Short mmCIF file of C-alpha atoms in Angstrom, two decimals:
data_model
loop_
_atom_site.label_atom_id
_atom_site.label_comp_id
_atom_site.label_asym_id
_atom_site.label_seq_id
_atom_site.Cartn_x
_atom_site.Cartn_y
_atom_site.Cartn_z
CA MET A 1 5.47 -26.20 -13.24
CA LYS A 2 6.94 -22.89 -12.06
CA LEU A 3 6.74 -22.71 -8.69
CA PRO A 4 6.67 -19.34 -7.05
CA LEU A 5 9.73 -17.47 -5.16
CA TYR A 6 9.62 -17.28 -1.68
CA GLU A 7 11.63 -14.49 0.57
CA VAL A 8 13.70 -15.93 3.44
CA PHE A 9 14.32 -14.39 7.08
CA VAL A 10 15.98 -16.17 10.28
CA ARG A 11 15.55 -15.12 13.81
CA SER A 12 19.58 -16.36 15.07
CA LYS A 13 18.13 -15.61 18.42
CA ARG A 14 15.90 -14.11 20.18
CA GLY A 15 15.19 -10.59 20.71
CA LEU A 16 16.16 -10.06 17.37
CA ASP A 17 15.00 -8.94 14.14
CA HIS A 18 14.41 -11.82 11.68
CA LYS A 19 17.51 -11.29 8.57
CA HIS A 20 16.52 -11.69 5.32
CA VAL A 21 19.30 -14.45 3.98
CA GLY A 22 18.37 -15.30 0.55
CA SER A 23 15.13 -17.12 -1.42
CA LEU A 24 13.96 -20.93 -2.80
CA HIS A 25 10.82 -21.83 -5.06
CA ALA A 26 7.92 -23.62 -3.28
CA LYS A 27 4.94 -24.63 -3.84
CA ASP A 28 3.43 -22.94 -0.99
CA GLY A 29 4.38 -21.60 2.54
CA ALA A 30 4.65 -24.34 4.21
CA GLN A 31 6.96 -26.20 1.78
CA ALA A 32 9.34 -22.97 1.58
CA LEU A 33 9.23 -22.99 5.46
CA LYS A 34 10.82 -26.27 5.17
CA PHE A 35 13.29 -25.79 2.14
CA ALA A 36 13.99 -22.47 3.98
CA ARG A 37 14.96 -24.96 6.90
CA ASP A 38 17.16 -27.24 5.37
CA CYS A 39 18.61 -24.55 2.39
CA TYR A 40 19.30 -22.36 5.37
CA THR A 41 19.27 -22.96 8.08
CA ARG A 42 22.31 -26.70 8.27
CA ARG A 43 24.83 -25.40 11.03
CA GLY A 44 21.86 -24.05 13.72
CA GLU A 45 21.86 -20.55 11.85
CA GLY A 46 18.26 -19.91 13.17
CA LEU A 47 15.62 -20.26 15.85
CA SER A 48 12.63 -18.92 13.81
CA ILE A 49 11.89 -18.58 9.80
CA TRP A 50 10.11 -16.37 8.28
CA VAL A 51 8.87 -16.57 4.04
CA VAL A 52 7.36 -14.59 1.95
CA ARG A 53 6.15 -14.58 -1.41
CA SER A 54 8.56 -12.47 -2.95
CA SER A 55 5.98 -11.01 -5.53
CA ASP A 56 4.10 -9.60 -2.50
CA ILE A 57 7.13 -7.64 -1.29
CA VAL A 58 6.94 -4.34 -2.27
CA ALA A 59 10.33 -2.75 -3.45
CA SER A 60 12.04 1.06 -4.13
CA GLN A 61 14.39 0.74 -6.72
CA GLU A 62 17.81 1.50 -6.22
CA GLU A 63 18.23 3.99 -8.93
CA ASP A 64 15.46 6.25 -7.29
CA ALA A 65 17.10 6.33 -4.57
CA ALA A 66 18.54 9.81 -4.97
CA SER A 67 15.29 11.35 -5.08
CA PHE A 68 13.68 8.90 -3.65
CA PHE A 69 15.51 9.26 0.31
CA ASP A 70 16.48 13.40 -1.12
CA PRO A 71 14.00 14.51 2.11
CA SER A 72 16.17 13.93 5.13
CA ASP A 73 19.47 14.72 3.12
CA ASP A 74 19.54 18.08 4.41
CA LYS A 75 18.48 17.08 7.53
CA PRO A 76 21.68 17.26 9.83
CA TYR A 77 19.86 18.46 12.72
CA ARG A 78 18.27 15.03 13.05
CA HIS A 79 22.08 13.93 14.78
CA ALA A 80 22.71 14.28 17.85
CA THR A 81 25.90 15.53 17.16
CA PHE A 82 24.89 18.49 14.95
CA TYR A 83 23.98 20.00 18.59
CA ARG A 84 27.49 21.64 20.64
CA ILE A 85 26.85 20.71 23.85
CA PRO A 86 29.99 21.46 26.22
CA PRO A 87 32.37 18.61 27.07
CA GLU A 88 32.25 19.35 30.97
CA VAL A 89 28.22 18.74 30.30
CA LYS A 90 27.35 14.73 31.12
CA ASN A 91 24.76 12.51 30.29
CA LEU A 92 23.55 14.62 27.29
CA MET B 1 -8.00 -10.30 37.79
CA THR B 2 -7.48 -13.87 39.33
CA ASP B 3 -5.00 -15.02 36.48
CA ASP B 4 -2.76 -12.77 36.96
CA HIS B 5 -1.57 -14.38 40.32
CA LEU B 6 1.24 -16.82 39.69
CA SER B 7 1.01 -19.98 39.45
CA ASN B 8 2.30 -23.41 39.39
CA THR B 9 0.64 -24.10 36.13
CA GLU B 10 3.89 -25.94 33.58
CA PRO B 11 3.43 -23.57 30.33
CA GLU B 12 3.87 -20.22 33.34
CA ALA B 13 6.30 -21.75 35.10
CA ALA B 14 8.34 -22.71 31.73
CA PHE B 15 7.64 -18.83 30.30
CA GLN B 16 8.98 -17.07 33.69
CA GLU B 17 12.01 -20.02 33.94
CA ARG B 18 12.58 -18.46 29.66
CA VAL B 19 12.19 -14.26 31.63
CA ASP B 20 14.55 -15.03 34.57
CA ASN B 21 16.81 -16.46 32.02
CA GLU B 22 17.23 -13.43 30.32
CA ILE B 23 15.02 -14.62 27.25
CA LYS B 24 13.53 -12.71 24.85
CA ILE B 25 9.02 -13.13 24.77
CA GLU B 26 8.21 -13.06 21.19
CA PRO B 27 4.61 -12.92 19.49
CA LYS B 28 3.90 -16.28 18.90
CA ASP B 29 4.92 -17.50 22.16
CA TRP B 30 2.66 -18.99 24.94
CA MET B 31 2.51 -16.01 27.41
CA PRO B 32 0.57 -15.15 30.25
CA GLU B 33 -2.66 -13.61 30.05
CA GLY B 34 -1.91 -11.16 32.54
CA TYR B 35 1.42 -10.13 30.76
CA ARG B 36 0.14 -9.55 27.69
CA ARG B 37 -2.71 -7.41 29.23
CA ASN B 38 0.09 -5.42 30.91
CA LEU B 39 1.79 -5.23 27.97
CA ILE B 40 -0.52 -3.95 25.66
CA ARG B 41 -1.56 -1.52 28.42
CA GLN B 42 2.21 -0.39 28.81
CA ILE B 43 2.63 0.11 25.07
CA SER B 44 -0.38 1.51 24.08
CA GLN B 45 0.18 4.10 26.93
CA HIS B 46 3.78 4.64 25.73
CA ALA B 47 2.31 5.21 21.93
CA HIS B 48 -0.51 7.38 23.41
CA SER B 49 1.95 9.73 24.64
CA GLU B 50 4.45 10.11 22.24
CA VAL B 51 1.52 10.70 20.00
CA ILE B 52 -0.21 13.06 22.17
CA GLY B 53 3.17 14.74 23.46
CA MET B 54 3.42 16.44 20.05
CA GLN B 55 0.32 19.03 20.68
CA PRO B 56 2.71 21.00 23.61
CA GLU B 57 5.46 21.11 21.66
CA GLY B 58 3.83 21.03 18.24
CA ASN B 59 2.07 24.47 19.70
CA TRP B 60 5.41 26.75 19.22
CA ILE B 61 6.71 25.70 15.54
CA THR B 62 4.80 28.72 13.81
CA ARG B 63 6.40 30.84 16.63
CA ALA B 64 9.71 29.18 16.66
CA PRO B 65 12.44 32.44 16.82
CA THR B 66 14.31 31.09 14.10
CA LEU B 67 14.18 29.30 11.07
CA LYS B 68 16.40 26.68 12.00
CA ARG B 69 14.95 26.56 15.58
CA LYS B 70 11.47 25.75 13.43
CA MET B 71 13.22 23.06 11.62
CA ILE B 72 14.58 21.08 14.06
CA LEU B 73 11.66 21.29 16.07
CA LEU B 74 9.24 19.85 12.85
CA ALA B 75 11.82 17.10 13.08
CA LYS B 76 10.89 16.21 16.39
CA VAL B 77 7.49 16.34 16.43
CA GLN B 78 7.80 14.23 13.70
CA ASP B 79 9.84 11.68 15.00
CA GLU B 80 7.80 11.71 18.06
CA ALA B 81 5.20 10.91 15.54
CA GLY B 82 7.40 7.79 14.33
CA HIS B 83 8.25 6.80 17.92
CA GLY B 84 4.30 6.56 18.09
CA LEU B 85 3.92 4.12 15.20
CA TYR B 86 7.00 1.72 16.42
CA LEU B 87 4.56 1.50 19.80
CA TYR B 88 1.71 0.60 18.02
CA SER B 89 2.92 -1.76 16.00
CA ALA B 90 4.87 -3.61 18.69
CA ALA B 91 1.70 -3.67 20.94
CA GLU B 92 -0.21 -4.69 17.82
CA THR B 93 1.82 -8.23 17.86
CA LEU B 94 0.00 -8.94 21.01
CA GLY B 95 -3.04 -9.13 18.67
CA VAL B 96 -4.56 -5.70 19.81
CA THR B 97 -5.93 -3.73 17.00
CA ARG B 98 -4.92 -0.07 16.92
CA GLU B 99 -8.85 1.19 16.31
CA ASP B 100 -9.01 -0.62 19.75
CA MET B 101 -6.32 1.31 21.50
CA ILE B 102 -7.17 4.84 20.03
CA GLY B 103 -10.89 3.83 20.42
CA ALA B 104 -9.49 3.46 24.59
CA LEU B 105 -7.59 6.16 24.67
CA HIS B 106 -10.77 8.72 23.18
CA GLU B 107 -12.30 6.88 25.80
CA GLY B 108 -11.02 7.49 28.64
CA HIS B 109 -9.93 3.95 29.29
CA ALA B 110 -6.35 4.48 27.76
CA LYS B 111 -4.18 7.41 29.54
CA TYR B 112 -0.78 9.17 28.79
CA ALA B 113 2.31 11.01 30.06
CA SER B 114 0.69 13.12 32.53
CA ILE B 115 3.21 15.30 31.97
CA PHE B 116 1.55 16.39 28.61
CA ASN B 117 -1.51 18.07 29.76
CA TYR B 118 0.97 20.89 31.98
CA PRO B 119 0.97 24.10 29.03
CA THR B 120 3.77 25.29 27.02
CA LEU B 121 4.01 29.51 27.66
CA THR B 122 7.36 30.56 26.23
CA TRP B 123 9.30 29.50 23.84
CA ALA B 124 11.52 28.47 26.98
CA ASP B 125 9.31 25.92 28.02
CA VAL B 126 10.72 23.96 24.62
CA GLY B 127 13.97 23.94 25.40
CA VAL B 128 12.70 22.81 29.24
CA ILE B 129 10.86 19.92 27.68
CA GLY B 130 13.28 18.83 25.12
CA TRP B 131 16.05 18.33 27.67
CA LEU B 132 14.25 17.30 31.12
CA VAL B 133 11.28 15.48 29.68
CA ASP B 134 13.54 14.05 27.01
CA SER B 135 15.93 13.31 29.44
CA ALA B 136 13.62 11.52 31.82
CA ALA B 137 11.68 9.79 29.11
CA ILE B 138 14.86 8.70 27.72
CA VAL B 139 16.22 7.24 31.13
CA ASN B 140 13.43 5.18 31.41
CA GLN B 141 13.17 3.93 27.73
CA ILE B 142 17.18 3.14 27.78
CA SER B 143 16.42 0.60 30.81
CA LEU B 144 12.95 -0.94 28.58
CA GLN B 145 15.57 -1.22 26.07
CA ARG B 146 16.40 -4.76 28.21
CA THR B 147 12.05 -5.33 28.13
CA SER B 148 11.50 -8.82 28.17
CA TYR B 149 8.56 -8.70 25.23
CA GLY B 150 10.82 -8.75 21.97
CA PRO B 151 9.25 -6.09 19.51
CA TYR B 152 9.00 -3.59 22.44
CA SER B 153 12.80 -3.95 22.85
CA ARG B 154 13.37 -3.52 19.57
CA ALA B 155 11.24 -0.52 19.24
CA MET B 156 12.76 0.94 22.33
CA ILE B 157 16.66 0.35 21.01
CA ARG B 158 15.20 2.28 17.89
CA ILE B 159 13.15 5.34 20.01
CA CYS B 160 16.66 5.75 22.06
CA LYS B 161 18.87 5.75 19.08
CA GLU B 162 17.07 8.41 17.57
CA GLU B 163 16.18 10.26 20.50
CA SER B 164 19.52 12.02 21.91
CA PHE B 165 18.99 14.94 19.50
CA HIS B 166 15.68 15.34 21.17
CA GLN B 167 17.34 16.31 24.48
CA ARG B 168 20.50 17.70 22.86
CA GLN B 169 18.22 20.42 20.95
CA GLY B 170 16.71 20.94 24.18
CA PHE B 171 19.95 21.99 25.96
CA GLU B 172 20.81 23.94 23.00
CA ILE B 173 17.81 25.96 23.57
CA LEU B 174 18.44 27.08 26.72
CA MET B 175 21.96 28.08 26.97
CA PRO B 176 21.63 31.02 25.48
CA LEU B 177 18.77 32.03 26.85
CA ALA B 178 20.37 31.10 30.53
CA SER B 179 23.23 33.05 29.72
CA GLY B 180 21.12 36.01 27.75
CA SER B 181 19.70 39.12 29.35
CA LEU B 182 17.51 39.51 32.86
CA GLU B 183 14.23 39.03 30.91
CA GLN B 184 15.77 35.62 29.08
CA LYS B 185 17.56 33.71 32.36
CA ALA B 186 13.79 34.93 33.75
CA MET B 187 12.32 32.97 31.42
CA ALA B 188 14.66 29.55 31.68
CA GLN B 189 13.98 29.80 35.18
CA ASP B 190 10.11 30.18 35.41
CA ALA B 191 10.21 27.08 32.53
CA MET B 192 12.42 25.12 34.82
CA ASN B 193 10.07 26.16 38.13
CA ARG B 194 6.99 24.99 36.10
CA TRP B 195 8.27 21.87 34.67
CA TRP B 196 10.51 20.34 37.09
CA TRP B 197 7.73 18.36 39.45
CA PRO B 198 5.99 17.40 36.53
CA THR B 199 8.47 16.19 34.89
CA LEU B 200 9.78 13.69 38.75
CA MET B 201 5.99 12.76 38.65
CA MET B 202 6.51 11.12 34.94
CA PHE B 203 7.75 7.64 37.48
CA GLY B 204 4.81 7.42 38.15
CA PRO B 205 3.82 6.64 42.01
CA HIS B 206 6.26 5.26 44.64
CA ASP B 207 7.23 1.42 43.97
CA SER B 208 5.10 0.95 47.33
CA GLU B 209 2.01 2.95 45.65
CA SER B 210 2.60 1.56 42.20
CA VAL B 211 -0.47 -1.34 40.99
CA HIS B 212 1.78 -2.89 38.24
CA GLY B 213 4.65 -2.29 39.40
CA ALA B 214 5.40 -5.30 40.99
CA LYS B 215 4.01 -7.99 38.77
CA SER B 216 5.96 -5.94 35.94
CA MET B 217 8.81 -6.53 37.41
CA GLN B 218 8.55 -10.05 38.14
CA TRP B 219 7.86 -10.79 34.36
CA LYS B 220 11.14 -7.75 33.29
CA ILE B 221 8.62 -5.48 31.41
CA LYS B 222 9.68 -2.96 33.57
CA ARG B 223 13.55 -3.62 34.86
CA LYS B 224 13.81 -0.66 37.22
CA SER B 225 11.15 0.29 39.19
CA ASN B 226 9.68 4.49 39.36
CA ASP B 227 11.73 5.50 42.57
CA GLU B 228 14.93 3.63 41.29
CA LEU B 229 14.45 5.53 37.79
CA ARG B 230 13.24 9.04 39.24
CA GLN B 231 16.32 8.93 41.25
CA ASP B 232 18.60 7.89 37.63
CA PHE B 233 17.03 10.82 36.08
CA ILE B 234 17.60 13.58 39.36
CA ASP B 235 21.43 11.96 39.62
CA GLN B 236 22.37 12.55 36.27
CA THR B 237 20.47 16.34 35.64
CA VAL B 238 20.91 17.96 39.14
CA PRO B 239 24.51 18.72 37.30
CA GLN B 240 23.14 20.01 34.48
CA ALA B 241 21.41 22.85 36.23
CA GLU B 242 23.54 23.76 38.10
CA TYR B 243 26.02 24.43 34.53
CA LEU B 244 22.97 26.43 33.20
CA GLY B 245 22.76 28.54 36.14
CA LEU B 246 19.51 27.73 37.02
CA ALA B 247 17.59 26.54 40.13
CA ILE B 248 16.24 23.53 41.16
CA PRO B 249 12.23 24.49 43.06
CA ASP B 250 13.53 21.94 45.53
CA PRO B 251 14.38 23.51 48.96
CA ASP B 252 15.09 19.53 50.05
CA LEU B 253 17.53 19.20 47.24
CA LYS B 254 20.76 17.76 48.61
CA TRP B 255 23.42 15.56 47.85
CA ASN B 256 23.73 12.52 50.02
CA GLU B 257 27.63 11.95 50.80
CA GLU B 258 26.40 8.74 52.13
CA ARG B 259 23.53 7.34 50.18
CA GLY B 260 25.64 8.95 46.79
CA HIS B 261 22.59 10.21 45.52
CA TYR B 262 21.21 13.66 45.63
CA ASP B 263 18.24 13.67 48.41
CA PHE B 264 14.80 15.47 46.92
CA GLY B 265 11.85 16.90 48.29
CA GLU B 266 8.09 14.64 48.58
CA ILE B 267 6.32 15.49 45.28
CA ASP B 268 2.94 16.59 44.74
CA TRP B 269 0.97 13.22 44.90
CA ASP B 270 -2.76 15.32 44.68
CA GLU B 271 -1.43 17.20 42.19
CA PHE B 272 -0.13 13.97 39.69
CA ARG B 273 -4.00 12.17 40.84
CA THR B 274 -5.88 14.88 39.64
CA VAL B 275 -3.84 15.22 36.29
CA VAL B 276 -3.84 11.81 36.13
CA SER B 277 -7.71 11.21 36.18
CA GLY B 278 -8.32 13.68 33.63
CA ASN B 279 -8.60 17.36 34.92
CA GLY B 280 -4.56 18.53 35.03
CA LEU B 281 -4.87 22.27 33.19
CA CYS B 282 -4.92 20.10 29.79
CA ASN B 283 -6.30 16.96 29.78
CA ARG B 284 -9.69 18.05 27.62
CA GLU B 285 -7.87 20.18 25.34
CA ARG B 286 -5.84 17.32 24.35
CA LEU B 287 -7.57 14.53 24.15
CA GLU B 288 -10.55 17.32 22.12
CA ARG B 289 -8.09 17.83 19.87
CA HIS B 290 -6.72 14.32 18.95
CA SER B 291 -10.11 12.79 18.73
CA ARG B 292 -10.92 16.00 16.11
CA ALA B 293 -7.60 15.51 14.12
CA HIS B 294 -9.24 11.55 13.80
CA ARG B 295 -12.39 12.69 12.63
CA GLU B 296 -11.01 15.50 10.25
CA GLY B 297 -9.19 12.59 8.49
CA GLU B 298 -12.14 10.47 8.06
CA TRP B 299 -12.17 11.66 4.67
CA VAL B 300 -8.26 10.84 3.68
CA ARG B 301 -9.39 6.68 4.69
CA GLU B 302 -12.43 6.86 3.06
CA ALA B 303 -10.95 8.66 0.04
CA MET B 304 -8.37 5.42 0.07
CA ARG B 305 -10.61 3.53 0.24
CA ALA B 306 -12.42 4.67 -2.81
CA CYS B 307 -9.84 4.56 -4.81
CA GLU B 308 -8.86 1.02 -3.89
CA GLU B 309 -12.22 -0.39 -4.62
CA LYS B 310 -11.61 1.38 -8.07
CA LYS B 311 -8.69 0.15 -8.91
CA ARG B 312 -9.95 -3.65 -8.35
CA THR B 313 -13.34 -2.93 -10.22
CA ALA B 314 -11.32 -1.97 -13.36
#
């Protein structure tokens, strides 16, 4: 039997985002949670775990990055450092 | 609203203890109904403000004086749309739907920042909005990075990071105007005169008058009171105005050595109430435009649904 793949996200601390830590095979979500606990949080790494079927994740392809992200590459004015503010002006 | 009252029931006490210990509340945690309601109100109003706030600035995109300024303004207005989306999503973790929130806005039950009900009459207004209005928003949002609700806090951190260019581009618009010809200088001063007081109103009523204030502070939804935030904003902004050589339209504004803060005059609270209750200069126009855009976008949503349906049945 081929078990589906799950991606595992762990929140290490309240207030922080869940962060991707890896993946595993399990028969369903409940089992994936238990496996993720045993596999990825053996040293108290997490307070909360999310598991998501890998097949449910829609991802962009890194090979396409150049054209995919192109629209923002030529927009330096989206960064605060683009604007020249005299050093004597504070809190801007 | 009786369940807003702090009772000593067990989950509520445990919740408050968590909050007191600076432990963030996450979506699946137990929370008092009042906390949930208060958050939904505040976050959705915040989201509406980002989105409605696109209108006064969007008004100048086609008339920006140079291509550079036009691109910057487009990027800024696009950011505001993005910030609205982060916030709607944060509110949705509390169990409210996007449709409910938009509906409440269109029916006038939900508010948004009163400042966006003022018109943008000249190009200098775009500079003053970036400098004053965005600075005021940032003062508020920096304190909200420490709000007790995790998703709201994380949205604020992301927004603050992105927003620092907004105030700087505003100041950069004003520098050449404030040191330019007599006409340019007069235009900058006129914008300052019209926007100063409405900007101070953005922080809301005095703490003594604020309806949700005490509870929001106890639950650490808000980390600084309206009056504290207003004072922070004034203290950091006065020296910036002095650098530009723009006068602040408040005869009572004066540094108070003893307090270590600027003293300032009383806000026209009648004007504030008029605008908040829907009778400002642009309230109807802003809401009507938002409703119309929503209605006119229906065919796009319809087309997406039809396309999905076709794919599924193919």
